[in-house]
């Protein structure tokens, strides 16, 4: 199949612990503020979600014996003399690709669900934590390294969407089953944390996807059931063989 339009929406990010996504700025006594919208409510940049999902998809692809390049090093990624891109780069893009191969999916920022936003009003949904740096050599607190970071409070829920164009490779002999979609959905289901300070327990979450994915192509419009695509995930092992045989 050529490039198809897809829509996975809404994708809900349900926090199970506090979340830290830094803005790179500080204010007052807070050294590292969280990213917030115009109302002062925290949100999650689409790039943060995309990065974690890509990492999960790389693990899925390798588990199924597929070739995956070596991000985040551009020189070790697809597009540097490779005759074809790995399946992960087909979904997420790669820095060395030609203009026709560049990433086409759009990852929206995840903003608070309207129910949360309306209930919160102007109430602050963040909290600051004061922490201390630890000396790795001595295993004790480092002098003069007291700092504070701002976290989104736990149990918040955010909504985002993944839309745009995607090259889809049909599984031979299976109608409505595509390798790239299987991989993307598997990665979304495997993500269990976002943001920074994850080693300290921050950012635990679940990504909840809709029951069906909308796909529009020259063949018409389809609503593909997520449960079926994930149920056929073992077929992912056939991707490299099918590509090498020229059956895509």
Short mmCIF file of N, CA and C in Angstrom, two decimals, residues 63 80 93 204 217 242:
data_model
loop_
_atom_site.label_atom_id
_atom_site.label_comp_id
_atom_site.label_asym_id
_atom_site.label_seq_id
_atom_site.Cartn_x
_atom_site.Cartn_y
_atom_site.Cartn_z
N UNK A 63 12.93 -7.73 19.53
CA UNK A 63 12.42 -8.96 20.13
C UNK A 63 11.90 -9.92 19.07
N UNK A 80 22.06 6.52 5.58
CA UNK A 80 23.48 6.75 5.37
C UNK A 80 24.07 5.61 4.55
N UNK A 93 10.58 8.15 11.14
CA UNK A 93 11.46 9.02 10.38
C UNK A 93 12.91 8.83 10.75
N UNK A 204 5.31 7.59 36.09
CA UNK A 204 4.61 6.34 35.80
C UNK A 204 3.23 6.64 35.20
N UNK A 217 -6.94 5.57 2.42
CA UNK A 217 -6.00 5.39 1.33
C UNK A 217 -6.77 5.35 0.02
N UNK A 242 9.63 -10.59 4.10
CA UNK A 242 8.73 -10.12 3.05
C UNK A 242 9.35 -8.98 2.26
#
